[in-house]
Amino acid sequence: MGYIVGSVLGLVTCAFARAVGFDRDRAFYPTVLIVVASYYVLFAVMGGSTRALVIELAIMGAFLAMAVAGFKGTLWLVVAGIAAHGVMDFFFHGRIVENAGMPAWWPAFCGSFDIAMPAGLVWLASTGRWLANRPTVPGRTVG
């Protein structure tokens, strides 16, 4: 069930952001990446493990850096970061850190969201519906 709900929600989020114009602001998807990465930190706090919290903060820091680099440079780094978070959910997270606060269904849900959303963004970009107007950072045009 987590796979289906996560996948649908990832695609619906892309469609909704495009329909209402949230994605016209180049900060939207970097913010999504930061929020997605922050949930594991929340779970570590809920689980009461200092060790898990430190590891989760380090992992979140890597995704935060990717979000900032993508915001300042190319949004394709953000797309790659969201997809990389999905790969981490599916293949690495349970092996890297034991996080007692994380629900058992979370990796399936979050990983599916994290793979579906970049797939939706690639499709939107290929049809000219995303990045067509080349959102800018003040002083320069980036894509």
CSV table of C-alpha atoms in Angstrom, one decimal:
chain,number,residue,atom,x,y,z
A,1,MET,CA,0.0,0.0,0.0
A,2,GLY,CA,2.9,2.4,0.8
A,3,TYR,CA,4.3,1.9,-2.7
A,4,ILE,CA,1.0,2.9,-4.3
A,5,VAL,CA,0.2,5.8,-2.1
A,6,GLY,CA,3.8,7.2,-2.3
A,7,SER,CA,3.9,6.9,-6.0
A,8,VAL,CA,0.5,8.6,-6.6
A,9,LEU,CA,1.3,11.3,-4.1
A,10,GLY,CA,4.6,12.1,-5.8
A,11,LEU,CA,3.0,12.4,-9.2
A,12,VAL,CA,0.0,14.4,-7.8
A,13,THR,CA,2.4,16.8,-6.0
A,14,CYS,CA,4.2,17.5,-9.3
A,15,ALA,CA,0.9,18.0,-11.1
A,16,PHE,CA,-0.6,20.2,-8.4
A,17,ALA,CA,2.6,22.4,-8.1
A,18,ARG,CA,2.5,22.9,-11.9
A,19,ALA,CA,-1.3,23.6,-12.0
A,20,VAL,CA,-1.2,26.2,-9.3
A,21,GLY,CA,2.2,27.7,-10.2
A,22,PHE,CA,4.2,26.7,-7.0
A,23,ASP,CA,6.9,25.4,-9.2
A,24,ARG,CA,7.4,28.8,-10.9
A,25,ASP,CA,9.5,29.6,-7.8
A,26,ARG,CA,12.7,27.8,-8.1
A,27,ALA,CA,12.8,27.3,-4.3
A,28,PHE,CA,9.8,24.9,-4.4
A,29,TYR,CA,11.5,21.6,-5.2
A,30,PRO,CA,14.7,22.3,-3.2
A,31,THR,CA,12.3,22.9,-0.2
A,32,VAL,CA,10.6,19.6,-1.0
A,33,LEU,CA,14.0,17.8,-0.9
A,34,ILE,CA,14.8,19.4,2.5
A,35,VAL,CA,11.4,18.5,4.0
A,36,VAL,CA,11.6,14.9,2.7
A,37,ALA,CA,15.1,14.5,4.2
A,38,SER,CA,14.0,15.9,7.5
A,39,TYR,CA,11.4,13.3,8.3
A,40,TYR,CA,14.1,10.7,9.3
A,41,VAL,CA,15.4,13.3,11.8
A,42,LEU,CA,11.9,13.6,13.2
A,43,PHE,CA,11.7,9.8,13.5
A,44,ALA,CA,15.0,9.7,15.4
A,45,VAL,CA,13.7,12.2,17.9
A,46,MET,CA,10.5,10.2,18.3
A,47,GLY,CA,12.5,7.0,18.8
A,48,GLY,CA,14.7,8.7,21.4
A,49,SER,CA,18.0,7.6,20.0
A,50,THR,CA,20.9,10.1,20.1
A,51,ARG,CA,22.9,7.9,17.8
A,52,ALA,CA,20.2,7.7,15.2
A,53,LEU,CA,19.6,11.5,15.5
A,54,VAL,CA,23.3,12.2,14.8
A,55,ILE,CA,23.4,9.9,11.8
A,56,GLU,CA,20.1,11.2,10.5
A,57,LEU,CA,21.3,14.8,10.8
A,58,ALA,CA,24.4,14.0,8.8
A,59,ILE,CA,22.4,12.3,6.1
A,60,MET,CA,20.0,15.2,6.0
A,61,GLY,CA,23.0,17.6,5.8
A,62,ALA,CA,24.0,15.9,2.6
A,63,PHE,CA,20.6,16.3,1.1
A,64,LEU,CA,20.4,19.9,2.3
A,65,ALA,CA,23.7,20.6,0.5
A,66,MET,CA,22.3,19.1,-2.7
A,67,ALA,CA,19.2,21.2,-2.3
A,68,VAL,CA,21.2,24.4,-1.9
A,69,ALA,CA,23.6,23.5,-4.8
A,70,GLY,CA,20.6,22.8,-7.0
A,71,PHE,CA,18.8,26.0,-6.0
A,72,LYS,CA,22.0,28.1,-6.7
A,73,GLY,CA,22.9,26.1,-9.9
A,74,THR,CA,20.8,23.7,-11.8
A,75,LEU,CA,17.5,22.3,-10.6
A,76,TRP,CA,18.5,19.0,-12.1
A,77,LEU,CA,20.7,18.5,-9.0
A,78,VAL,CA,17.5,18.8,-6.9
A,79,VAL,CA,15.8,16.2,-9.2
A,80,ALA,CA,18.8,13.9,-8.7
A,81,GLY,CA,18.7,14.6,-5.0
A,82,ILE,CA,15.1,13.6,-4.6
A,83,ALA,CA,15.7,10.4,-6.6
A,84,ALA,CA,18.9,9.7,-4.6
A,85,HIS,CA,16.8,10.0,-1.4
A,86,GLY,CA,14.4,7.3,-2.9
A,87,VAL,CA,17.4,5.0,-3.5
A,88,MET,CA,18.5,5.6,0.1
A,89,ASP,CA,15.0,4.8,1.3
A,90,PHE,CA,14.9,1.5,-0.6
A,91,PHE,CA,18.4,0.2,-0.4
A,92,PHE,CA,20.5,1.8,2.2
A,93,HIS,CA,18.6,3.4,5.1
A,94,GLY,CA,17.9,0.3,7.0
A,95,ARG,CA,21.5,-0.8,6.7
A,96,ILE,CA,23.0,2.6,7.7
A,97,VAL,CA,21.0,3.5,10.8
A,98,GLU,CA,18.6,1.8,13.1
A,99,ASN,CA,15.8,4.3,13.7
A,100,ALA,CA,13.2,3.0,16.1
A,101,GLY,CA,11.0,6.0,15.6
A,102,MET,CA,10.5,5.2,11.9
A,103,PRO,CA,7.2,3.5,11.0
A,104,ALA,CA,7.8,0.1,9.2
A,105,TRP,CA,5.9,1.3,6.1
A,106,TRP,CA,7.8,4.6,5.8
A,107,PRO,CA,10.7,3.5,3.5
A,108,ALA,CA,8.2,2.0,0.9
A,109,PHE,CA,6.0,5.2,1.0
A,110,CYS,CA,8.9,7.7,1.0
A,111,GLY,CA,11.0,5.8,-1.5
A,112,SER,CA,8.0,5.6,-3.9
A,113,PHE,CA,7.3,9.3,-3.5
A,114,ASP,CA,11.0,10.1,-4.1
A,115,ILE,CA,11.2,8.1,-7.3
A,116,ALA,CA,7.7,9.1,-8.7
A,117,MET,CA,8.3,12.8,-8.2
A,118,PRO,CA,11.6,13.0,-10.2
A,119,ALA,CA,10.0,10.8,-12.9
A,120,GLY,CA,7.1,13.3,-13.1
A,121,LEU,CA,9.5,16.2,-13.3
A,122,VAL,CA,11.5,14.6,-16.1
A,123,TRP,CA,8.2,14.1,-18.0
A,124,LEU,CA,7.1,17.6,-17.4
A,125,ALA,CA,10.5,19.0,-18.6
A,126,SER,CA,10.4,16.8,-21.7
A,127,THR,CA,7.0,18.2,-22.6
A,128,GLY,CA,8.1,21.8,-22.0
A,129,ARG,CA,5.9,22.2,-18.9
A,130,TRP,CA,8.7,22.6,-16.4
A,131,LEU,CA,12.0,24.5,-16.7
A,132,ALA,CA,10.7,26.0,-20.0
A,133,ASN,CA,10.8,29.5,-18.5
A,134,ARG,CA,14.2,28.9,-16.9
A,135,PRO,CA,13.6,30.1,-13.3
A,136,THR,CA,16.3,32.4,-12.2
A,137,VAL,CA,18.5,33.2,-9.3
A,138,PRO,CA,18.9,37.1,-9.1
A,139,GLY,CA,21.4,38.2,-11.6
A,140,ARG,CA,21.5,35.1,-13.8
A,141,THR,CA,19.4,32.6,-15.7
A,142,VAL,CA,19.8,28.9,-14.7
A,143,GLY,CA,18.0,25.7,-15.6
